[in-house]
PDB file of N, CA and C in Angstrom:
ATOM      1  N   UNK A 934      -6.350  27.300  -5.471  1.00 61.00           N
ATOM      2  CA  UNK A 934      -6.945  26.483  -4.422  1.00 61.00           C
ATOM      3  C   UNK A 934      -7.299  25.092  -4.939  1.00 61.00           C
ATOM      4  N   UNK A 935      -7.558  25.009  -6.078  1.00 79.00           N
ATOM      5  CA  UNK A 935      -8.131  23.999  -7.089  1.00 79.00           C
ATOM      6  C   UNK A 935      -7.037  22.787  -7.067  1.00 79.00           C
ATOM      7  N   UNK A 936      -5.596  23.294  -7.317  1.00 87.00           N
ATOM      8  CA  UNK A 936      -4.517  22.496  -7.314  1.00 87.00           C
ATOM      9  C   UNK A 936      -4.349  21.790  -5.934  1.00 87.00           C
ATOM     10  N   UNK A 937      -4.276  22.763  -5.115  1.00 90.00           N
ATOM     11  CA  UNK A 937      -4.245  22.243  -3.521  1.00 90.00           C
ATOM     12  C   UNK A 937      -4.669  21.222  -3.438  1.00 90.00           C
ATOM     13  N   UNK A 938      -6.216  21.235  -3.813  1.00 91.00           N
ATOM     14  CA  UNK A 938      -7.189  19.950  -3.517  1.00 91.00           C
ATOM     15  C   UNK A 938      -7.223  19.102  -3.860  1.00 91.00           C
ATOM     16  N   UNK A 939      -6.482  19.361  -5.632  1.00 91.00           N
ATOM     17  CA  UNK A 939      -6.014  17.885  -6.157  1.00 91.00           C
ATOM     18  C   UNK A 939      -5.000  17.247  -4.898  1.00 91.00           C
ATOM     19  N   UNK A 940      -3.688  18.176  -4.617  1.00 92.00           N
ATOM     20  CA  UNK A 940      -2.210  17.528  -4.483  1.00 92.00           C
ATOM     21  C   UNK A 940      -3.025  16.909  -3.209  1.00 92.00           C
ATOM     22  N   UNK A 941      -4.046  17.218  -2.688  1.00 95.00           N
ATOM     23  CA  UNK A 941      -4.701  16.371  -1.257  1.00 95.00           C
ATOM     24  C   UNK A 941      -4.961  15.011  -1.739  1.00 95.00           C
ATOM     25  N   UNK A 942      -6.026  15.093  -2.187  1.00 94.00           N
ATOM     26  CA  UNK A 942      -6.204  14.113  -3.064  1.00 94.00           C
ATOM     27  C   UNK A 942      -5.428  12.893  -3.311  1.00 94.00           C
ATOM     28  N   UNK A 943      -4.183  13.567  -3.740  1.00 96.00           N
ATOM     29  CA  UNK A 943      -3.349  12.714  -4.472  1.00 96.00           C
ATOM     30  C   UNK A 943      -2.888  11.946  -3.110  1.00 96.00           C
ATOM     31  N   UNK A 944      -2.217  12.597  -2.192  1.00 96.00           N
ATOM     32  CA  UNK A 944      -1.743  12.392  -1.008  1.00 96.00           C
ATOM     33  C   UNK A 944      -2.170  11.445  -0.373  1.00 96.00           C
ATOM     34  N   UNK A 945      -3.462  11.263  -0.396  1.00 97.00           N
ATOM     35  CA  UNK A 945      -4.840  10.836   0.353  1.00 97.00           C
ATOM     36  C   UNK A 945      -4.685   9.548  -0.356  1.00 97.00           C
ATOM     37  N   UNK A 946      -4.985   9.428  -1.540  1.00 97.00           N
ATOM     38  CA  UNK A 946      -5.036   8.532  -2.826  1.00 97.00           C
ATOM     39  C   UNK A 946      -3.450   7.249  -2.649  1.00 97.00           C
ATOM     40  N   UNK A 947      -2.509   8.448  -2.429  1.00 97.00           N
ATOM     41  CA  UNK A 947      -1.562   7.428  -2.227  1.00 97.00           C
ATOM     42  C   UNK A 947      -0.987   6.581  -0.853  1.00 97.00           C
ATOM     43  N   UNK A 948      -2.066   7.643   0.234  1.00 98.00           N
ATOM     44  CA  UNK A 948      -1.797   6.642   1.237  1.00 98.00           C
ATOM     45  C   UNK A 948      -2.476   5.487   1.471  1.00 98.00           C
ATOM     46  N   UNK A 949      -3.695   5.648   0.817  1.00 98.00           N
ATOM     47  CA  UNK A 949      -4.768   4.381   0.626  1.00 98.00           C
ATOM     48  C   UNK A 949      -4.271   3.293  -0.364  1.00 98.00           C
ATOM     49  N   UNK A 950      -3.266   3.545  -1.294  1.00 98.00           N
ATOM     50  CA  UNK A 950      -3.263   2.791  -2.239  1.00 98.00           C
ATOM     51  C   UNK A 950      -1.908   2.013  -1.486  1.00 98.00           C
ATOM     52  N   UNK A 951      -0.828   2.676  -0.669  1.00 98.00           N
ATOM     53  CA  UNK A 951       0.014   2.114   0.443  1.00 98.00           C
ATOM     54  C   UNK A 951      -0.765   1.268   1.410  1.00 98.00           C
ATOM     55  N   UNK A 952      -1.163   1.358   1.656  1.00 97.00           N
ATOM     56  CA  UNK A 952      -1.940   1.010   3.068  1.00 97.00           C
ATOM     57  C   UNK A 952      -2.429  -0.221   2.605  1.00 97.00           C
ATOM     58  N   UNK A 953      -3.345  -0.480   0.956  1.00 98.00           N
ATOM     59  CA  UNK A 953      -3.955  -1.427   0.717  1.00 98.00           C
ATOM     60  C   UNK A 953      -2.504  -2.264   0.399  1.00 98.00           C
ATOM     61  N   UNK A 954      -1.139  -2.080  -0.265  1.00 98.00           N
ATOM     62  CA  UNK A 954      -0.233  -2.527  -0.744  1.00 98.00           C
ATOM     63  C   UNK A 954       0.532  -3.433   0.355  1.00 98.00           C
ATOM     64  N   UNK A 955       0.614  -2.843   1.532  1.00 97.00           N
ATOM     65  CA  UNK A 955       1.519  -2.770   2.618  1.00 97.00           C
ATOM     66  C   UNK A 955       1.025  -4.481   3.589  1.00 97.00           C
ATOM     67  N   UNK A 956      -0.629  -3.856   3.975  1.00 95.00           N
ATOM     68  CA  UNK A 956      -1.303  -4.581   4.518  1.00 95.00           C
ATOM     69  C   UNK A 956      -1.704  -5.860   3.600  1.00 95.00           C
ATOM     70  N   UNK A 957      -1.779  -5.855   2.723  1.00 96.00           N
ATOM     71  CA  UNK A 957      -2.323  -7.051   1.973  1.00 96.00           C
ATOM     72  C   UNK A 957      -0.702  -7.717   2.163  1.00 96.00           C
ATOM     73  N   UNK A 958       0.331  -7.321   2.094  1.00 95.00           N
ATOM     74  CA  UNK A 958       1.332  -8.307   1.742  1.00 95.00           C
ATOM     75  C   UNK A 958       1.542  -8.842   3.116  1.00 95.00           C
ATOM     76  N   UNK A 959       1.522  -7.578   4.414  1.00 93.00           N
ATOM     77  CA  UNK A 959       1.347  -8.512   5.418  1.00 93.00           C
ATOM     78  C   UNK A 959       0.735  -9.808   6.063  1.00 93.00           C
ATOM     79  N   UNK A 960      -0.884  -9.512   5.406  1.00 93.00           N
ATOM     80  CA  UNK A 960      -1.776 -10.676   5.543  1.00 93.00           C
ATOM     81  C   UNK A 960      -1.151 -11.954   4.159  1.00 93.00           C
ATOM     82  N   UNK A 961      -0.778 -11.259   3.543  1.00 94.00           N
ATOM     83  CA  UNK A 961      -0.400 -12.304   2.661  1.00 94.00           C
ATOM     84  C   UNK A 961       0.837 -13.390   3.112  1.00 94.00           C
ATOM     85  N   UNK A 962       1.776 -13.104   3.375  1.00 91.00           N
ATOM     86  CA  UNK A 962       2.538 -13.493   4.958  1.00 91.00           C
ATOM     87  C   UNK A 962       2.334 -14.563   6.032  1.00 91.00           C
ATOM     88  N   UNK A 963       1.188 -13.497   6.390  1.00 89.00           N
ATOM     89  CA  UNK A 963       0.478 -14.101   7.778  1.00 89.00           C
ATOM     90  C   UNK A 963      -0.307 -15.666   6.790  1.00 89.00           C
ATOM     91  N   UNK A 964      -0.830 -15.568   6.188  1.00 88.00           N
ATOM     92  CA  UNK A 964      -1.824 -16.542   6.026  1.00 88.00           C
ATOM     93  C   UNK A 964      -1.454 -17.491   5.021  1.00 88.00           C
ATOM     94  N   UNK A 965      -0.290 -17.314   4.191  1.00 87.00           N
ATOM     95  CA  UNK A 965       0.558 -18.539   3.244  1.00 87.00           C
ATOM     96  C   UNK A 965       1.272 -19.455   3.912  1.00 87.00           C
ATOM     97  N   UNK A 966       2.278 -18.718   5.076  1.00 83.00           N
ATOM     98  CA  UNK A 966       3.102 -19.761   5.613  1.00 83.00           C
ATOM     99  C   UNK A 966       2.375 -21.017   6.174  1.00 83.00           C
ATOM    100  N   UNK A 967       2.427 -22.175   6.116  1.00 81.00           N
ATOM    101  CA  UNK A 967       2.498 -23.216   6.428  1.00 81.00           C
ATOM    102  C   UNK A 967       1.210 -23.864   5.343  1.00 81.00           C
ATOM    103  N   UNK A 968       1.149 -22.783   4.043  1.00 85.00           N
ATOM    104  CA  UNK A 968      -0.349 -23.738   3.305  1.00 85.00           C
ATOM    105  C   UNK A 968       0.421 -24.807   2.170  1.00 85.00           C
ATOM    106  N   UNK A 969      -0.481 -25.062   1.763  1.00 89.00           N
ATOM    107  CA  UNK A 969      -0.075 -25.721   0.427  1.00 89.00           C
ATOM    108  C   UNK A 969      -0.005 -24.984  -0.514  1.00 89.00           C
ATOM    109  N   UNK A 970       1.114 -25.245  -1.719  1.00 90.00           N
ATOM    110  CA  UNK A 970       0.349 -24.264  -2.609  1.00 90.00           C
ATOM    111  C   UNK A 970       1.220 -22.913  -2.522  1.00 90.00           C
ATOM    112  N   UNK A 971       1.764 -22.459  -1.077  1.00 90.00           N
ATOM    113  CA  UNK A 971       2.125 -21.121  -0.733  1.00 90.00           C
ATOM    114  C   UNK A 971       3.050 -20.103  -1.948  1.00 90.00           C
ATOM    115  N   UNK A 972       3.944 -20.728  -2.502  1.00 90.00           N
ATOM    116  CA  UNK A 972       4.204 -19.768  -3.889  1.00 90.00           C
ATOM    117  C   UNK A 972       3.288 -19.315  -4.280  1.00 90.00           C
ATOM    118  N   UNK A 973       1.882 -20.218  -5.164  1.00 93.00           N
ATOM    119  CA  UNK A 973       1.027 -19.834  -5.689  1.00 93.00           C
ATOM    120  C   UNK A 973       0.218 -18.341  -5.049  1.00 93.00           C
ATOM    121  N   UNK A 974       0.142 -18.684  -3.849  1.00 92.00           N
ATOM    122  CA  UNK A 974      -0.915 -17.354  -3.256  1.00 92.00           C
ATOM    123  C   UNK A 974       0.122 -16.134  -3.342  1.00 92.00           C
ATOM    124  N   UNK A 975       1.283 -16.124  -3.117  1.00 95.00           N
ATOM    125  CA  UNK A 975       2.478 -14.958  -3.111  1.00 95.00           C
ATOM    126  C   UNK A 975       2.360 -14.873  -4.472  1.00 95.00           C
ATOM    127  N   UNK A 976       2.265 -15.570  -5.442  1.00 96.00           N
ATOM    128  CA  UNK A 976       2.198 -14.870  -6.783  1.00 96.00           C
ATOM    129  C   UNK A 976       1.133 -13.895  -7.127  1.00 96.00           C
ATOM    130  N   UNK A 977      -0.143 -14.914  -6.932  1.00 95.00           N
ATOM    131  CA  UNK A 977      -1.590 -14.014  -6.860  1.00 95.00           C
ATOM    132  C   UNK A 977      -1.943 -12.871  -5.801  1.00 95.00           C
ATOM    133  N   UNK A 978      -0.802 -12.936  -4.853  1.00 96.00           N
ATOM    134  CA  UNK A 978      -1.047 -11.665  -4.161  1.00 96.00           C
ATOM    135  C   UNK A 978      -0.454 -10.322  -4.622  1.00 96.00           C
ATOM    136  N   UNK A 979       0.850 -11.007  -4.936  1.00 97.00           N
ATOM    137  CA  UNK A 979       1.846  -9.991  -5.628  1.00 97.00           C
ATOM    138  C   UNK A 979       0.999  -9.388  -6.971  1.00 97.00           C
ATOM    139  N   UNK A 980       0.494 -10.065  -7.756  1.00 98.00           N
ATOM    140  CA  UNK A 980       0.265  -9.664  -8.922  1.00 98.00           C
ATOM    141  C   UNK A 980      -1.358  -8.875  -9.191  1.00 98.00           C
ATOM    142  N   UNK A 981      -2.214  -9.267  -7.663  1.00 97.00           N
ATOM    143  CA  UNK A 981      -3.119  -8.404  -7.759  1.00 97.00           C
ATOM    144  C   UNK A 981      -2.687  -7.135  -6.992  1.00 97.00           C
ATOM    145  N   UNK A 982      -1.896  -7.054  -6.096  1.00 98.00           N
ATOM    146  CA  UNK A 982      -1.674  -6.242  -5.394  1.00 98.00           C
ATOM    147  C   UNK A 982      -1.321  -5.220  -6.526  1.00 98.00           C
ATOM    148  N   UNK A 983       0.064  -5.230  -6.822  1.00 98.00           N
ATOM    149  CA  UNK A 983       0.557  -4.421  -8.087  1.00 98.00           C
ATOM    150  C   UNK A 983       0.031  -4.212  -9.051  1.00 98.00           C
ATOM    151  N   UNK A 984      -1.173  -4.746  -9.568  1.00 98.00           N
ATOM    152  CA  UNK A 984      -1.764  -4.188 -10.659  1.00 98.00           C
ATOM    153  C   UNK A 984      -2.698  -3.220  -9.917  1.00 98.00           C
ATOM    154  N   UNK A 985      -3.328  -3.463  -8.903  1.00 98.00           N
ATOM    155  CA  UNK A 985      -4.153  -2.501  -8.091  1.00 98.00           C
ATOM    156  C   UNK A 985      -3.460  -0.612  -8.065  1.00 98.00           C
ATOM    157  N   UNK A 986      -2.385  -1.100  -7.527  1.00 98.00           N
ATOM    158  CA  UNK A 986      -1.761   0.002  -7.295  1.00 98.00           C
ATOM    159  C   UNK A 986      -0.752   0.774  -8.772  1.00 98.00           C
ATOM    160  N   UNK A 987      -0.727  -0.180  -9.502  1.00 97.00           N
ATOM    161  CA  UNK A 987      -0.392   0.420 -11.282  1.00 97.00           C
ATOM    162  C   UNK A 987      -1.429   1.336 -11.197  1.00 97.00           C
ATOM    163  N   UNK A 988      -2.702   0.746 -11.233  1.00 97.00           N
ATOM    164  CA  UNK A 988      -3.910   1.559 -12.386  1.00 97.00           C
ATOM    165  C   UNK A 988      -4.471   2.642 -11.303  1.00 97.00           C
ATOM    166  N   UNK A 989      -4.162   2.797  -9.795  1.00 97.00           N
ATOM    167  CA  UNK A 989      -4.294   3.678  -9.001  1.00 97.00           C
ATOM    168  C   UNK A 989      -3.274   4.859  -9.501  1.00 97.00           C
ATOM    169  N   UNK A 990      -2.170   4.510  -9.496  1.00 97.00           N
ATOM    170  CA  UNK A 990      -1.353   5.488  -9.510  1.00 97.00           C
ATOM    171  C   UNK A 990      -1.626   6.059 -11.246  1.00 97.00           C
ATOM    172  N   UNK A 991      -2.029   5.452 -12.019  1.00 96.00           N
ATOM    173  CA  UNK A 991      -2.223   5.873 -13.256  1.00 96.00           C
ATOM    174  C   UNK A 991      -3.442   6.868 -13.424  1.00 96.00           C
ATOM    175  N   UNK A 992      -4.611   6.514 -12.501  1.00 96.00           N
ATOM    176  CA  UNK A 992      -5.374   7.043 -12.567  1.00 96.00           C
ATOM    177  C   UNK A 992      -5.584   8.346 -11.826  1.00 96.00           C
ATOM    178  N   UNK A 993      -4.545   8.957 -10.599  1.00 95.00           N
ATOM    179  CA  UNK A 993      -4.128  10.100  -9.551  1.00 95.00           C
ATOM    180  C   UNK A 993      -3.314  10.552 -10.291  1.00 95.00           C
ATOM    181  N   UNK A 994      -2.643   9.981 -10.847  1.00 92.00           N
ATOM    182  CA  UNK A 994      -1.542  11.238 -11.825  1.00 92.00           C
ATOM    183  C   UNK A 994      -2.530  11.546 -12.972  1.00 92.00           C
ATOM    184  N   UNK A 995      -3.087  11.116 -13.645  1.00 90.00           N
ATOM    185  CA  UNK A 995      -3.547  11.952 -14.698  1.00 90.00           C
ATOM    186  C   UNK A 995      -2.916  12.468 -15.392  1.00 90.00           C
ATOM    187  N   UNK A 996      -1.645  12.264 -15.752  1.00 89.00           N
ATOM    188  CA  UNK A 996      -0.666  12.912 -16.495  1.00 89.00           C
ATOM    189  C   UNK A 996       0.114  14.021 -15.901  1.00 89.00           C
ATOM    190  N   UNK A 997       0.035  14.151 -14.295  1.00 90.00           N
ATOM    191  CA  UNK A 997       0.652  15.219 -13.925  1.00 90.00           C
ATOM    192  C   UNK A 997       1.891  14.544 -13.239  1.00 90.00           C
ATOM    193  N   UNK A 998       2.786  14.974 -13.238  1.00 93.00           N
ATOM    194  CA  UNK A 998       4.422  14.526 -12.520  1.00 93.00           C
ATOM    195  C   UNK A 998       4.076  14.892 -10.990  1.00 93.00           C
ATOM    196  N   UNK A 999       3.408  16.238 -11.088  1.00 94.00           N
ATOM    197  CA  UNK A 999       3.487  16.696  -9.697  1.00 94.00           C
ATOM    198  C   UNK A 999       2.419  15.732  -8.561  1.00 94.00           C
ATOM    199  N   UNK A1000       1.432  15.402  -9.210  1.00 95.00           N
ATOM    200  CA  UNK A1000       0.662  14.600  -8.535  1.00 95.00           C
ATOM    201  C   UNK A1000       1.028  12.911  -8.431  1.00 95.00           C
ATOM    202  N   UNK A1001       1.844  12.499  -9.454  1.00 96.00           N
ATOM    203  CA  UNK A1001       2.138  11.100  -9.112  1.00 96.00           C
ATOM    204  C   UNK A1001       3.059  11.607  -8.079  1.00 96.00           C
ATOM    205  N   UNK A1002       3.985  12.478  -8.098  1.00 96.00           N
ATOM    206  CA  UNK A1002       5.003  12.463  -6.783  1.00 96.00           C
ATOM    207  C   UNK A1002       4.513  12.472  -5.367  1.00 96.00           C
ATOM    208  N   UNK A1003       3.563  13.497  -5.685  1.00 96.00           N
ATOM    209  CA  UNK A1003       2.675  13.625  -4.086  1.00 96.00           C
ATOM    210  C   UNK A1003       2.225  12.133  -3.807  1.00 96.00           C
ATOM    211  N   UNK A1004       1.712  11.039  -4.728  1.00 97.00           N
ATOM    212  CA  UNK A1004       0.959   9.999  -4.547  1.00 97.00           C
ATOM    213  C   UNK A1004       2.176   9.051  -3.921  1.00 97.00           C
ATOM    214  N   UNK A1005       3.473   9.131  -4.612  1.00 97.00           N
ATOM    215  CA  UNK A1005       4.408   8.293  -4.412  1.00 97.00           C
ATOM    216  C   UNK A1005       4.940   8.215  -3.115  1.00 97.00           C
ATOM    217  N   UNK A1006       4.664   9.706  -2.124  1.00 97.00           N
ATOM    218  CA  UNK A1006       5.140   9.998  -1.081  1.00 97.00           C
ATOM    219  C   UNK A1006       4.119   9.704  -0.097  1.00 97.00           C
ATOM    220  N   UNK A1007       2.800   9.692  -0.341  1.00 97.00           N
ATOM    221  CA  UNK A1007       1.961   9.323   0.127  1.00 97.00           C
ATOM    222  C   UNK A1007       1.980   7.428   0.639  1.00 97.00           C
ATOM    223  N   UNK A1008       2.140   6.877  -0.448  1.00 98.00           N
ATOM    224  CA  UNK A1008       2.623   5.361  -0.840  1.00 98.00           C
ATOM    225  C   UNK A1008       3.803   4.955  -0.177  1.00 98.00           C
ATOM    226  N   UNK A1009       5.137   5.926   0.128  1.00 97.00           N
ATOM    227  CA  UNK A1009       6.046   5.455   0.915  1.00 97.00           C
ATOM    228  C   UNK A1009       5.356   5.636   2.517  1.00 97.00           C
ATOM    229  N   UNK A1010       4.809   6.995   2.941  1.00 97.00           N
ATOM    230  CA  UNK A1010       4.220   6.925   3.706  1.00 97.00           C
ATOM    231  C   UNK A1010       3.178   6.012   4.672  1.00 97.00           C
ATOM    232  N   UNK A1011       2.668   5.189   3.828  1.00 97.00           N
ATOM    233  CA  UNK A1011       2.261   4.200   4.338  1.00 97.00           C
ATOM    234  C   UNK A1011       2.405   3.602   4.520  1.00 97.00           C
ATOM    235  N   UNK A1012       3.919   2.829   3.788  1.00 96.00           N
ATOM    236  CA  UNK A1012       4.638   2.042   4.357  1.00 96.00           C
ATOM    237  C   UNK A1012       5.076   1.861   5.616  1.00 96.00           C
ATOM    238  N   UNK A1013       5.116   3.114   6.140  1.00 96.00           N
ATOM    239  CA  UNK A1013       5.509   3.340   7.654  1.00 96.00           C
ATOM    240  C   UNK A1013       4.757   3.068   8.477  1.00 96.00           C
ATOM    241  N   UNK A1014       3.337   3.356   8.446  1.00 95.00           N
ATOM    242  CA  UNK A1014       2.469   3.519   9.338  1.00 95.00           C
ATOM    243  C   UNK A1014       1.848   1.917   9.316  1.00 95.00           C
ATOM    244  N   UNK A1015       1.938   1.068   7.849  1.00 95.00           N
ATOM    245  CA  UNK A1015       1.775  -0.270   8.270  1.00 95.00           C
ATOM    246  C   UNK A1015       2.131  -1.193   9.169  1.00 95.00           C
ATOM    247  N   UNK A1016       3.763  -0.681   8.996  1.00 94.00           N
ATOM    248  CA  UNK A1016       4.792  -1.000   9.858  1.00 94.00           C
ATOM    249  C   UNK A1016       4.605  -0.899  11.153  1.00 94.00           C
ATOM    250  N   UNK A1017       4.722   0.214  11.518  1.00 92.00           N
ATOM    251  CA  UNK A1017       4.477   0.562  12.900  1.00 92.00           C
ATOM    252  C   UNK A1017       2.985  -0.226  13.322  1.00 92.00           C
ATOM    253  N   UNK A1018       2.003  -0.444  12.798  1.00 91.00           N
ATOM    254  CA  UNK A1018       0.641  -1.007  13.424  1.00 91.00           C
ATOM    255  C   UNK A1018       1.031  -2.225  13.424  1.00 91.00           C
ATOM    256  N   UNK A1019       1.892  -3.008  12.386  1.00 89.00           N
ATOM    257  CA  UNK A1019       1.747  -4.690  12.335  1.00 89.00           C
ATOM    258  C   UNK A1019       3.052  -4.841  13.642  1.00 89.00           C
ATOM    259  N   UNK A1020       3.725  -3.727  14.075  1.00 86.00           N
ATOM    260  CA  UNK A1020       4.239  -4.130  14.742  1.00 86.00           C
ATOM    261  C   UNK A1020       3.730  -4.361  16.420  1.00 86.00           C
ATOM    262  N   UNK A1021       3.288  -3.516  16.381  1.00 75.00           N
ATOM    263  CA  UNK A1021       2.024  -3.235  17.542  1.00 75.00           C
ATOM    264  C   UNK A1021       0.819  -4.631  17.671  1.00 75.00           C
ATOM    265  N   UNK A1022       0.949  -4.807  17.005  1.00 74.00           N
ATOM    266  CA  UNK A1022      -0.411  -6.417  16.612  1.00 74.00           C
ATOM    267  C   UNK A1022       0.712  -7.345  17.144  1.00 74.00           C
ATOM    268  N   UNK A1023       1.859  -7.635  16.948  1.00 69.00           N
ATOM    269  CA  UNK A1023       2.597  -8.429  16.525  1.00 69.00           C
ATOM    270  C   UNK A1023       2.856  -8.664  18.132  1.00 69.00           C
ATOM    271  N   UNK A1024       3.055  -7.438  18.438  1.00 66.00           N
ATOM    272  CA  UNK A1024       3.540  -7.939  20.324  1.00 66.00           C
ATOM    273  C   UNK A1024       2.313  -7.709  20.798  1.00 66.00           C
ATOM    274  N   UNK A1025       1.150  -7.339  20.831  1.00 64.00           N
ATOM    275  CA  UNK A1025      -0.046  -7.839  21.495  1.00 64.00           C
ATOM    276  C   UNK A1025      -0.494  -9.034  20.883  1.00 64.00           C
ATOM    277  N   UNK A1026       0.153 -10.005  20.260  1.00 65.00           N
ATOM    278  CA  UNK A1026      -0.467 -11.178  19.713  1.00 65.00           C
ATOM    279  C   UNK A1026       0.271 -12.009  20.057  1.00 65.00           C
ATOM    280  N   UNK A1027       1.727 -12.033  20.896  1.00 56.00           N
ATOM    281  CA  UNK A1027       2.141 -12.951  21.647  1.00 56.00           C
ATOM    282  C   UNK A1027       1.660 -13.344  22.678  1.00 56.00           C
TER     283      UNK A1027
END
């Protein structure tokens, strides 16, 4: 039962760590185009973003294969569901 609760966990862990990945690059997007500077913020977004989600995923696996996978699927998973909401914003914001 113990394992279960991890692979939740993990699941859980990696949809949050998607979700923060997904959405930040969207806003990152949304709020560079037309600045000054705009490489610069895509770098600093990119590079906090991805280190965020390095030391997440380092820290849910724990050395287990089985739990970074659950996390990884979790992480694609959210990709989707970002998707689908920014798309939803996107035509109520016309």
């Amino acid at each position: 039962m113990n394992n279960w609760l991890m692979l939740i966990g993990s699941l859980i862990a990696g949809i949050l760590l998607g979700i923060f990945y997904f959405a930040g690059l969207w806003f990152t997007v949304q709020k560079a185009l037309g600045r000054q500077l705009a490489g610069l913020f895509f770098i600093g977004s990119f590079l906090l973003r991805t280190a965020v989600v390095l030391v997440g995923f380092y820290f849910v696996a724990a050395g287990s294969w089985e739990r970074m996978v659950i996390c990884a699927i979790g992480f694609i998973t959210a990709r989707f569901m970002v998707i689908h909401y920014t798309k939803k914003y996107s035509k109520n914001k016309r």
